[in-house]
Coordinates of C-alpha atoms in Angstrom, one line a residue:
M1 CA 19.5 41.7 2.2
A2 CA 16.5 40.1 4.0
Q3 CA 16.3 40.5 7.8
E4 CA 18.6 38.4 10.0
E5 CA 17.3 35.5 12.1
T6 CA 19.1 33.3 14.6
S7 CA 18.9 29.6 15.3
E8 CA 21.1 27.6 17.7
Y9 CA 22.3 24.0 17.8
D10 CA 24.7 21.7 19.6
V11 CA 26.4 20.3 16.5
L12 CA 26.3 22.1 13.1
I13 CA 27.5 20.3 9.9
V14 CA 28.4 22.4 6.9
G15 CA 28.1 20.2 3.8
G16 CA 25.5 17.5 3.1
G17 CA 27.6 15.0 1.2
G18 CA 28.9 11.6 2.4
A19 CA 31.2 13.0 5.1
G20 CA 28.6 15.4 6.4
L21 CA 25.8 12.9 6.6
R22 CA 28.0 10.3 8.3
A23 CA 29.0 12.9 10.8
A24 CA 25.4 13.9 11.5
I25 CA 24.4 10.2 12.1
A26 CA 27.4 9.7 14.4
A27 CA 26.7 12.8 16.4
Y28 CA 23.1 11.7 16.9
E29 CA 24.0 8.1 17.8
S30 CA 26.6 9.4 20.4
D31 CA 23.9 11.5 22.1
P32 CA 20.2 11.5 20.8
T33 CA 19.4 14.5 23.0
L34 CA 21.6 16.8 21.0
K35 CA 20.2 19.4 18.5
I36 CA 21.9 18.7 15.2
A37 CA 21.7 20.6 11.9
V38 CA 23.1 20.1 8.4
V39 CA 23.6 23.1 6.1
S40 CA 24.0 22.2 2.5
K41 CA 24.5 24.4 -0.6
V42 CA 22.5 21.8 -2.6
Y43 CA 20.0 19.2 -1.8
P44 CA 22.1 16.4 -0.2
M45 CA 21.5 13.9 -3.0
R46 CA 23.1 16.3 -5.4
S47 CA 26.3 16.5 -3.4
H48 CA 29.4 15.4 -5.3
T49 CA 29.7 12.1 -3.4
V50 CA 27.0 10.9 -5.8
S51 CA 29.3 11.0 -8.8
A52 CA 31.9 8.6 -7.4
E53 CA 31.9 5.5 -9.5
G54 CA 34.6 2.9 -8.8
G55 CA 34.4 1.8 -5.2
A56 CA 35.5 2.0 -1.6
A57 CA 38.6 0.3 -0.2
A58 CA 38.6 -2.0 2.9
V59 CA 40.1 -5.3 3.8
I60 CA 37.5 -8.1 3.5
K61 CA 39.1 -11.1 1.7
P62 CA 41.3 -13.8 3.4
D63 CA 44.2 -13.1 1.0
D64 CA 44.4 -9.5 2.0
S65 CA 45.6 -7.9 5.3
L66 CA 45.4 -4.6 7.2
E67 CA 49.2 -4.4 7.0
D68 CA 49.1 -4.6 3.2
H69 CA 46.4 -1.9 3.0
C70 CA 48.5 0.4 5.3
Y71 CA 51.6 -0.1 3.2
D72 CA 49.8 0.5 -0.1
T73 CA 48.4 3.7 1.3
V74 CA 51.7 4.9 2.8
S75 CA 53.7 4.0 -0.3
G76 CA 51.1 5.5 -2.6
A77 CA 51.2 8.7 -0.6
D78 CA 55.0 8.9 -1.2
W79 CA 55.5 8.8 2.6
M80 CA 53.8 12.2 3.0
C81 CA 50.9 10.7 5.1
D82 CA 50.7 10.4 8.9
Q83 CA 51.0 6.7 9.5
D84 CA 49.1 6.8 12.8
A85 CA 46.1 8.2 10.9
V86 CA 46.6 5.6 8.1
E87 CA 46.6 2.7 10.7
S88 CA 43.4 4.0 12.3
F89 CA 41.7 4.5 8.9
V90 CA 42.6 1.0 7.7
N91 CA 41.5 -0.6 11.0
E92 CA 38.2 1.1 11.0
A93 CA 37.4 0.8 7.3
P94 CA 35.9 -2.7 7.2
N95 CA 33.4 -2.0 10.0
E96 CA 32.3 1.2 8.3
L97 CA 31.6 -0.6 5.0
L98 CA 29.8 -3.4 6.8
Q99 CA 27.8 -0.8 8.6
M100 CA 26.8 0.6 5.2
E101 CA 25.7 -2.9 4.2
H102 CA 23.5 -3.1 7.3
W103 CA 22.0 0.3 6.4
G104 CA 21.1 -1.0 2.9
C105 CA 24.0 -0.2 0.6
P106 CA 23.8 -2.8 -2.3
W107 CA 27.4 -3.9 -2.6
S108 CA 28.0 -6.0 -5.7
R109 CA 28.4 -9.8 -5.0
E110 CA 30.6 -12.7 -6.1
E111 CA 28.8 -15.8 -7.3
D112 CA 29.0 -17.3 -3.7
G113 CA 27.2 -14.3 -2.3
S114 CA 30.2 -12.7 -0.7
V115 CA 31.1 -9.0 -1.2
A116 CA 32.7 -8.5 -4.6
V117 CA 36.0 -6.6 -4.8
R118 CA 38.0 -5.2 -7.8
P119 CA 41.6 -4.0 -8.2
F120 CA 42.4 -0.3 -8.1
G121 CA 45.5 1.7 -9.0
G122 CA 48.5 1.4 -6.7
M123 CA 47.1 -1.5 -4.7
K124 CA 48.8 -4.9 -4.8
I125 CA 45.6 -6.8 -4.2
K126 CA 41.8 -6.6 -4.9
R127 CA 40.2 -4.7 -2.0
T128 CA 37.8 -2.2 -3.5
W129 CA 34.2 -2.8 -2.7
Y130 CA 31.8 -1.6 -5.3
A131 CA 28.1 -1.2 -6.3
S132 CA 28.3 -1.7 -10.0
D133 CA 30.0 1.6 -11.2
K134 CA 27.6 3.9 -9.2
T135 CA 29.2 3.3 -5.8
G136 CA 29.0 7.0 -4.7
F137 CA 25.3 7.2 -5.6
H138 CA 24.4 4.1 -3.6
M139 CA 26.5 5.2 -0.6
L140 CA 25.1 8.7 -0.5
H141 CA 21.6 7.4 -0.9
T142 CA 22.1 4.9 2.0
L143 CA 23.5 7.7 4.2
F144 CA 20.7 10.1 3.3
Q145 CA 18.0 7.5 3.9
T146 CA 19.5 6.6 7.3
S147 CA 19.8 10.3 8.4
L148 CA 16.0 10.7 7.6
K149 CA 15.2 8.2 10.5
Y150 CA 16.5 10.7 13.0
D151 CA 14.1 13.6 13.6
P152 CA 16.5 15.7 15.7
I153 CA 18.7 16.2 12.6
K154 CA 17.4 19.4 11.0
R155 CA 18.4 20.2 7.4
Y156 CA 19.0 23.6 5.8
D157 CA 18.9 22.6 2.1
E158 CA 20.1 25.1 -0.4
W159 CA 21.7 27.4 2.2
F160 CA 25.1 28.9 1.4
V161 CA 27.6 29.6 4.3
T162 CA 29.6 32.8 4.0
K163 CA 31.3 33.1 7.4
L164 CA 32.4 31.1 10.4
L165 CA 31.6 32.8 13.7
V166 CA 34.6 32.8 16.0
E167 CA 34.4 34.4 19.5
D168 CA 36.3 33.7 22.7
G169 CA 38.8 31.6 20.9
R170 CA 36.4 29.0 19.6
C171 CA 34.0 28.5 16.6
Q172 CA 30.5 29.2 17.6
G173 CA 28.5 28.9 14.4
V174 CA 28.1 30.3 10.9
V175 CA 26.3 33.0 8.8
A176 CA 24.4 31.6 5.8
I177 CA 22.1 32.8 3.0
E178 CA 18.9 31.0 2.1
L179 CA 19.2 30.8 -1.7
A180 CA 15.5 30.7 -2.3
T181 CA 14.8 34.0 -0.4
G182 CA 18.0 35.8 0.1
R183 CA 17.4 35.7 3.9
V184 CA 20.6 35.9 5.9
E185 CA 20.6 33.8 9.1
S186 CA 23.1 33.2 11.8
I187 CA 23.1 29.6 12.8
L188 CA 24.9 29.3 16.2
A189 CA 26.4 26.1 17.5
R190 CA 28.6 24.7 20.2
S191 CA 30.6 22.8 17.6
V192 CA 30.9 23.0 13.8
I193 CA 32.0 20.4 11.3
V194 CA 33.1 21.5 7.8
S195 CA 32.6 18.8 5.1
T196 CA 32.2 20.8 1.9
G197 CA 34.5 18.8 -0.3
G198 CA 37.4 19.9 -2.5
C199 CA 38.2 22.8 -4.8
G200 CA 38.8 21.3 -8.2
K201 CA 37.0 24.1 -10.0
I202 CA 40.0 26.3 -9.4
F203 CA 41.3 24.5 -12.5
P204 CA 39.7 24.5 -16.0
F205 CA 39.5 20.7 -16.6
T206 CA 38.2 18.8 -13.6
T207 CA 36.0 15.9 -12.7
N208 CA 34.5 18.0 -9.9
A209 CA 31.0 19.4 -9.9
N210 CA 30.5 23.1 -10.2
I211 CA 29.7 23.3 -6.5
K212 CA 33.3 22.3 -5.5
N213 CA 34.9 25.6 -5.0
G214 CA 36.8 25.1 -1.7
D215 CA 34.0 26.9 0.3
G216 CA 34.9 25.2 3.6
M217 CA 38.6 25.4 3.1
S218 CA 38.4 29.2 2.6
L219 CA 36.0 29.6 5.6
A220 CA 38.5 27.9 7.9
Y221 CA 41.5 29.7 6.3
R222 CA 39.9 33.1 6.9
A223 CA 39.2 32.0 10.5
G224 CA 43.0 31.5 11.1
V225 CA 43.1 27.7 10.5
P226 CA 46.0 26.6 8.3
L227 CA 45.5 24.7 5.0
K228 CA 47.7 21.6 5.0
D229 CA 49.6 20.1 2.0
M230 CA 47.7 22.2 -0.6
E231 CA 50.4 21.7 -3.2
F232 CA 49.4 18.1 -3.7
V233 CA 46.7 18.2 -6.4
Q234 CA 45.7 14.9 -8.0
Y235 CA 45.0 14.6 -11.7
H236 CA 42.9 11.6 -12.7
P237 CA 44.4 10.2 -15.9
T238 CA 41.0 9.5 -17.6
G239 CA 38.6 12.4 -17.9
L240 CA 36.6 13.4 -20.9
P241 CA 38.5 16.2 -22.7
F242 CA 35.7 18.8 -22.8
T243 CA 33.5 18.2 -19.7
G244 CA 36.2 16.7 -17.5
I245 CA 33.6 14.0 -16.6
L246 CA 35.3 11.1 -14.9
I247 CA 35.7 7.8 -16.7
T248 CA 36.2 5.6 -13.6
E249 CA 39.4 3.8 -12.8
A250 CA 37.1 0.7 -12.7
S251 CA 37.2 0.7 -16.5
R252 CA 40.9 0.0 -16.3
A253 CA 40.5 -2.3 -13.3
E254 CA 38.2 -4.4 -15.5
G255 CA 40.9 -4.6 -18.2
G256 CA 40.8 -1.3 -20.2
H257 CA 43.9 -0.2 -22.1
L258 CA 45.4 3.3 -22.6
L259 CA 46.6 3.7 -26.2
N260 CA 48.5 6.5 -28.0
K261 CA 47.8 7.8 -31.5
D262 CA 49.5 4.6 -33.0
G263 CA 47.3 2.3 -30.9
Y264 CA 50.3 1.4 -28.7
R265 CA 50.0 0.8 -24.9
Y266 CA 52.5 3.6 -24.2
L267 CA 52.5 3.1 -20.4
Q268 CA 55.0 0.2 -20.8
D269 CA 57.6 2.8 -21.8
Y270 CA 57.4 4.7 -18.4
D271 CA 58.5 4.0 -14.8
L272 CA 55.3 3.3 -12.9
G273 CA 57.1 1.9 -9.9
K274 CA 56.7 -1.7 -11.0
P275 CA 59.9 -3.9 -10.7
E276 CA 59.4 -6.5 -13.5
P277 CA 58.3 -6.5 -17.1
E278 CA 55.6 -9.0 -16.7
P279 CA 53.5 -7.0 -14.1
V280 CA 54.0 -3.9 -16.2
L281 CA 52.3 -5.5 -19.2
R282 CA 49.6 -7.1 -17.0
S283 CA 48.6 -4.1 -14.9
M284 CA 50.4 -1.0 -16.0
E285 CA 47.1 0.8 -16.4
L286 CA 46.6 0.4 -12.7
G287 CA 49.7 2.3 -11.7
P288 CA 49.2 5.2 -9.3
R289 CA 47.3 8.2 -10.7
D290 CA 50.1 10.7 -10.4
R291 CA 52.4 8.5 -12.5
L292 CA 49.9 7.8 -15.2
S293 CA 49.1 11.5 -15.5
Q294 CA 52.8 12.3 -15.7
A295 CA 53.3 9.7 -18.3
F296 CA 50.6 11.3 -20.4
V297 CA 52.6 14.6 -20.4
K298 CA 55.8 12.8 -21.4
E299 CA 53.9 11.0 -24.2
Q300 CA 52.5 14.4 -25.3
E301 CA 56.0 15.8 -25.5
K302 CA 57.1 12.8 -27.6
G303 CA 54.3 13.5 -30.1
G304 CA 52.4 10.4 -29.2
T305 CA 49.0 12.0 -28.3
M306 CA 46.2 13.2 -30.5
V307 CA 45.0 16.8 -30.6
G308 CA 41.3 17.8 -30.5
E309 CA 39.2 20.9 -30.0
Y310 CA 40.0 20.8 -26.2
G311 CA 43.7 19.9 -26.3
H312 CA 45.7 16.7 -26.3
Y313 CA 44.2 13.3 -25.5
V314 CA 44.8 9.5 -25.8
H315 CA 42.4 6.6 -26.1
L316 CA 40.9 4.3 -23.5
D317 CA 40.0 1.1 -25.2
I318 CA 37.5 -1.2 -23.5
R319 CA 36.0 -2.8 -26.6
H320 CA 37.7 -6.1 -26.0
L321 CA 35.8 -6.5 -22.7
G322 CA 32.6 -7.1 -24.7
K323 CA 29.1 -5.7 -24.3
K324 CA 28.1 -8.2 -21.7
K325 CA 30.9 -7.4 -19.3
I326 CA 30.7 -3.7 -19.9
E327 CA 26.9 -3.6 -19.1
A328 CA 27.4 -5.9 -16.1
R329 CA 30.4 -4.2 -14.5
I330 CA 30.7 -0.6 -15.8
P331 CA 27.3 0.3 -17.3
F332 CA 27.6 4.0 -16.2
V333 CA 30.8 4.4 -18.3
R334 CA 28.8 3.4 -21.4
E335 CA 26.0 5.7 -20.4
L336 CA 28.4 8.7 -19.9
C337 CA 30.1 8.1 -23.3
L338 CA 26.8 7.8 -25.1
K339 CA 25.4 11.0 -23.5
Y340 CA 28.4 13.3 -23.5
E341 CA 30.6 12.1 -26.3
N342 CA 28.1 10.4 -28.6
I343 CA 30.2 7.3 -28.8
D344 CA 29.5 3.7 -27.8
P345 CA 32.6 2.2 -26.0
V346 CA 31.4 -1.2 -26.9
K347 CA 32.4 -0.4 -30.5
E348 CA 34.6 2.8 -30.2
M349 CA 37.5 4.0 -28.2
I350 CA 37.0 6.7 -25.5
P351 CA 39.1 10.0 -25.8
V352 CA 40.6 10.8 -22.4
R353 CA 43.1 13.2 -20.8
P354 CA 44.3 13.9 -17.3
V355 CA 41.9 16.2 -15.4
V356 CA 42.1 17.6 -11.8
H357 CA 40.3 15.1 -9.6
Y358 CA 41.1 15.4 -5.9
M359 CA 42.8 17.6 -3.3
M360 CA 45.1 15.7 -1.0
G361 CA 45.4 18.9 1.0
G362 CA 42.8 20.8 2.9
I363 CA 41.8 22.1 6.4
S364 CA 44.5 20.9 8.8
T365 CA 43.0 18.4 11.3
D366 CA 44.4 15.9 13.8
I367 CA 43.5 12.2 13.9
D368 CA 40.2 13.0 15.7
A369 CA 39.1 15.4 12.9
A370 CA 39.7 18.5 15.1
T371 CA 41.2 21.6 13.7
P372 CA 43.5 23.9 15.7
L373 CA 40.5 26.2 16.3
P374 CA 38.5 24.8 19.2
G375 CA 35.0 23.8 18.3
L376 CA 35.8 23.4 14.6
Y377 CA 36.1 20.0 13.0
S378 CA 36.5 18.8 9.4
A379 CA 36.2 15.6 7.4
G380 CA 36.2 14.4 3.8
E381 CA 38.0 16.1 1.0
A382 CA 37.7 19.5 2.7
A383 CA 40.0 18.1 5.4
C384 CA 43.6 17.0 5.5
V385 CA 44.2 14.5 8.3
S386 CA 46.5 13.3 6.5
I387 CA 46.1 9.8 5.0
N388 CA 46.5 10.7 1.4
G389 CA 49.9 12.4 1.5
A390 CA 51.2 13.3 -1.9
N391 CA 48.9 11.0 -3.9
R392 CA 45.6 9.4 -2.9
L393 CA 45.0 5.8 -3.8
G394 CA 41.9 5.3 -5.8
S395 CA 38.9 4.1 -3.7
N396 CA 40.4 5.2 -0.3
S397 CA 38.4 8.5 -0.4
L398 CA 34.9 7.0 -0.2
T399 CA 36.0 5.0 2.9
E400 CA 37.7 8.1 4.3
I401 CA 34.5 10.1 4.3
L402 CA 32.9 7.3 6.5
V403 CA 35.8 6.8 8.9
F404 CA 36.6 10.4 9.6
G405 CA 33.0 11.6 9.1
A406 CA 32.1 9.3 12.0
R407 CA 35.0 10.5 14.1
A408 CA 34.2 14.2 13.4
G409 CA 30.6 13.6 14.5
K410 CA 31.4 11.8 17.7
N411 CA 34.2 14.2 18.8
A412 CA 32.1 17.3 17.9
A413 CA 29.3 15.9 20.0
T414 CA 31.6 15.4 22.9
F415 CA 33.0 19.0 22.6
A416 CA 29.5 20.4 22.3
R417 CA 28.3 18.8 25.6
E418 CA 31.2 20.5 27.4
Q419 CA 30.4 24.0 26.2
G420 CA 28.1 26.6 27.7
K421 CA 25.9 29.0 25.7
T422 CA 27.3 30.8 22.7
S423 CA 28.9 34.2 23.4
S424 CA 26.8 37.3 22.9
G425 CA 29.8 38.8 21.1
V426 CA 29.1 37.0 17.9
H427 CA 26.1 39.3 17.2
A428 CA 28.4 42.1 16.1
Q429 CA 30.1 39.8 13.6
I430 CA 26.7 38.8 12.3
R431 CA 25.7 42.4 11.6
D432 CA 29.0 43.1 9.9
E433 CA 28.6 40.1 7.7
Q434 CA 25.1 41.1 6.7
Q435 CA 26.3 44.6 5.8
R436 CA 29.2 43.1 3.8
L437 CA 26.8 40.9 1.8
G438 CA 24.5 43.8 1.2
Q439 CA 27.3 45.9 -0.2
L440 CA 28.4 43.1 -2.5
L441 CA 24.9 42.8 -3.8
N442 CA 24.6 46.5 -4.6
G443 CA 28.3 47.4 -5.0
G444 CA 28.3 48.4 -8.7
G445 CA 31.6 46.8 -9.5
T446 CA 33.0 46.5 -13.0
E447 CA 34.9 43.2 -13.0
S448 CA 33.3 40.1 -14.6
I449 CA 32.8 37.0 -12.4
A450 CA 33.3 34.7 -15.4
G451 CA 36.3 36.7 -16.7
L452 CA 38.1 36.6 -13.4
R453 CA 37.3 32.9 -13.0
K454 CA 38.7 32.1 -16.4
E455 CA 41.9 34.1 -15.8
M456 CA 42.4 32.2 -12.5
Q457 CA 41.8 28.8 -14.1
D458 CA 44.1 29.4 -17.0
T459 CA 46.8 30.7 -14.6
M460 CA 46.5 27.6 -12.4
E461 CA 46.7 25.2 -15.4
E462 CA 49.7 26.9 -16.9
G463 CA 51.7 27.5 -13.7
A464 CA 50.6 24.8 -11.2
G465 CA 49.6 21.8 -13.4
I466 CA 51.1 18.4 -13.5
Y467 CA 54.7 19.7 -13.9
R468 CA 55.8 22.9 -12.2
T469 CA 58.9 25.2 -12.0
H470 CA 59.9 28.1 -9.8
S471 CA 59.3 30.4 -12.8
S472 CA 55.8 29.1 -13.6
L473 CA 54.7 29.2 -10.0
A474 CA 56.1 32.7 -9.3
K475 CA 54.3 34.0 -12.4
S476 CA 51.1 32.4 -11.2
S477 CA 51.5 33.7 -7.7
E478 CA 51.8 37.2 -9.0
K479 CA 48.7 36.8 -11.2
I480 CA 46.6 35.3 -8.4
Q481 CA 47.5 38.2 -6.1
Q482 CA 46.4 40.6 -8.8
L483 CA 43.1 38.7 -9.0
Q484 CA 42.7 38.9 -5.3
E485 CA 42.9 42.7 -5.6
R486 CA 40.5 42.8 -8.6
I487 CA 37.9 40.6 -6.9
G488 CA 37.1 43.5 -4.6
N489 CA 35.6 45.3 -7.7
V490 CA 33.5 42.3 -8.9
A491 CA 30.1 43.1 -10.5
V492 CA 27.0 41.4 -9.2
G493 CA 24.4 42.4 -11.9
D494 CA 21.5 40.6 -10.3
S495 CA 20.1 42.6 -7.3
S496 CA 17.2 40.4 -6.6
L497 CA 17.0 38.2 -3.5
T498 CA 15.2 35.2 -4.9
F499 CA 17.5 32.5 -6.3
N500 CA 20.2 35.0 -7.1
T501 CA 22.9 32.8 -8.6
E502 CA 25.4 35.7 -9.2
L503 CA 25.9 36.5 -5.5
P504 CA 27.0 33.0 -4.5
A505 CA 29.1 32.8 -7.7
A506 CA 31.0 35.9 -6.7
I507 CA 31.6 34.6 -3.2
E508 CA 32.6 31.2 -4.5
L509 CA 35.2 33.0 -6.7
T510 CA 36.7 34.6 -3.6
Y511 CA 36.9 31.1 -2.0
M512 CA 38.6 29.7 -5.1
L513 CA 41.2 32.5 -5.1
D514 CA 42.1 31.7 -1.4
G515 CA 42.6 28.0 -2.4
A516 CA 44.6 29.0 -5.4
E517 CA 47.1 31.2 -3.5
A518 CA 47.5 28.4 -0.9
I519 CA 48.3 25.8 -3.6
I520 CA 50.8 28.0 -5.4
Q521 CA 52.7 29.3 -2.4
S522 CA 52.9 25.8 -0.9
A523 CA 54.2 24.5 -4.2
L524 CA 56.7 27.3 -4.5
N525 CA 58.2 26.5 -1.1
R526 CA 58.4 22.7 -1.7
K527 CA 61.6 22.4 -3.6
E528 CA 61.4 18.7 -4.4
S529 CA 59.2 16.3 -6.5
R530 CA 57.0 14.0 -4.6
G531 CA 53.8 12.2 -5.7
S532 CA 51.5 14.6 -7.5
H533 CA 53.8 17.6 -6.9
Q534 CA 56.4 17.5 -9.7
R535 CA 59.0 20.3 -9.8
S536 CA 61.0 20.1 -13.1
D537 CA 63.7 22.2 -11.5
H538 CA 63.8 19.9 -8.5
P539 CA 63.2 16.5 -9.9
D540 CA 64.1 14.3 -6.9
R541 CA 62.3 13.6 -3.7
D542 CA 64.1 15.2 -0.7
D543 CA 63.3 13.4 2.5
E544 CA 66.0 15.3 4.5
N545 CA 64.4 18.7 3.9
F546 CA 60.8 18.1 2.9
L547 CA 59.4 15.1 4.7
S548 CA 57.0 17.6 6.4
H549 CA 53.5 18.8 5.9
S550 CA 53.2 22.4 4.6
L551 CA 50.8 24.7 6.5
A552 CA 49.5 27.7 4.7
Y553 CA 48.4 30.6 7.0
R554 CA 46.4 33.5 5.5
E555 CA 48.2 36.8 5.5
Q556 CA 46.4 40.1 4.8
G557 CA 47.4 41.8 1.5
G558 CA 49.8 39.1 0.3
P559 CA 50.5 35.4 -0.3
P560 CA 50.1 33.0 2.7
R561 CA 52.8 32.3 5.2
I562 CA 54.1 28.7 4.9
E563 CA 55.2 26.7 8.0
Y564 CA 56.0 23.0 8.3
L565 CA 54.9 20.1 10.5
P566 CA 56.8 16.8 10.7
V567 CA 55.2 13.7 9.1
T568 CA 54.3 11.0 11.6
I569 CA 56.2 7.8 10.9
T570 CA 55.2 4.6 12.9
K571 CA 56.2 1.4 11.0
W572 CA 57.2 2.2 7.5
P573 CA 60.4 4.3 7.0
P574 CA 60.6 6.2 3.7
G575 CA 61.4 3.9 0.8
E576 CA 61.0 3.5 -3.0
R577 CA 57.4 3.4 -4.4
V578 CA 57.0 0.0 -5.9
Y579 CA 53.8 -1.6 -7.3
G580 CA 53.2 -4.9 -8.9

């Protein structure tokens, strides 16, 4: 590997997406004298935030209320969220979206000029702000442009972090590879924020970009920080069967219908938590994502789905909306269908199936975005604060990256100001990491990266998919532990240093296996069904024994240790999930 160099900052952000950029801006605004850096595996505008389509939730209309947004979030989470965090999130959400407006985010408008909102799954009222159906693109662009105004924010674009540096009981920086040159550099910092997104690529069919491998989750996990609520994996009910590309919930918010092979709106046959027949027929496509995905599996078991090259699917029909409305409200849906399926949704139905979309779990943080490791913070999908519990409501996540990205930035800045210089003891860790990376590059292993990855993905889909059992999870756990052993013999055929894509792919696979074992072991231990976690052998929710967050701690040479943390209840005692 190329020779090591060292840089030092006050606040270091790992991940250049929405949460990371919002954290960088907040850190700067809290103290413009701080040295701040953002390390991103890709150019920031290629971060996965850019792909979000539907919108961001916050109370803005007079017929809405903060109380209603809180209740929808708590109920949608199946009471697995921390209600103090939910209240803070909901209270701060409107100001964050208004701040985005002031920075230039082009929110769509009603005819009277006010901010437009649309309905989203699991919410009783329209509260989702949107910018056509390219909301994530416009939000990320706005944050990126705003960050460019602040010269003290240094960027490390296309740098890949391989290790958190922990010394004297606190996080003091990272080791990273510059992908263009292979140069390894230690980037020291008084505080570190991890905002690297989720780990959907652990599964074979996902809306997630190829960069979402759970990098930050694994880095924290290896540093002794627990991963919280990893068993809760959200499937989005409408992804394209081959690519997994998301067909946004906005397509159903605008009036799209899900149809089985007979052209029947099959969701009316399933319990989506709505109390009356009339709301079921009016808005059943806007039930919570977990229940829509579960209904798909039940419909498949009844023989109501169609079978294609990439498995079972149903149809999403938006033809009745008409070309004018489709092009005005969801033009990107049409663009995706034309480019990736060669169909025009103005005239043809869209094949869709549930695909892994979002991780409710992640790095355990408190309400201030701080992890149990002093000096380490986390925000966005990489983190679990927890406001999403067992099932995230659509459009809460884009707001979450702003609210908790800002909190992480402010609190990391405060922590950094209170610290002295980084410890000299980290230099031994840096040398060890450089040696490890060199051995991986020239190790001469025999296991295929692609082969191991496929085995992992197939194992996760089969054993830890929408419905799970003790038997399926135990079998998957055994397989993942075998893959953890075999990954030590992985082959990196490219020995060059310049844009070597195999080396980060091999490291990413180790990150994914860490996430996989945390998901499976957490699911094995949770002997109930709640939200996105459905145990066929334990079909009921069990508040008496499992109204608690799971904490997965890494163990050497075996599956993680699972402990539990009580859920924080403030105003809303556990009840039945009802929508309508």
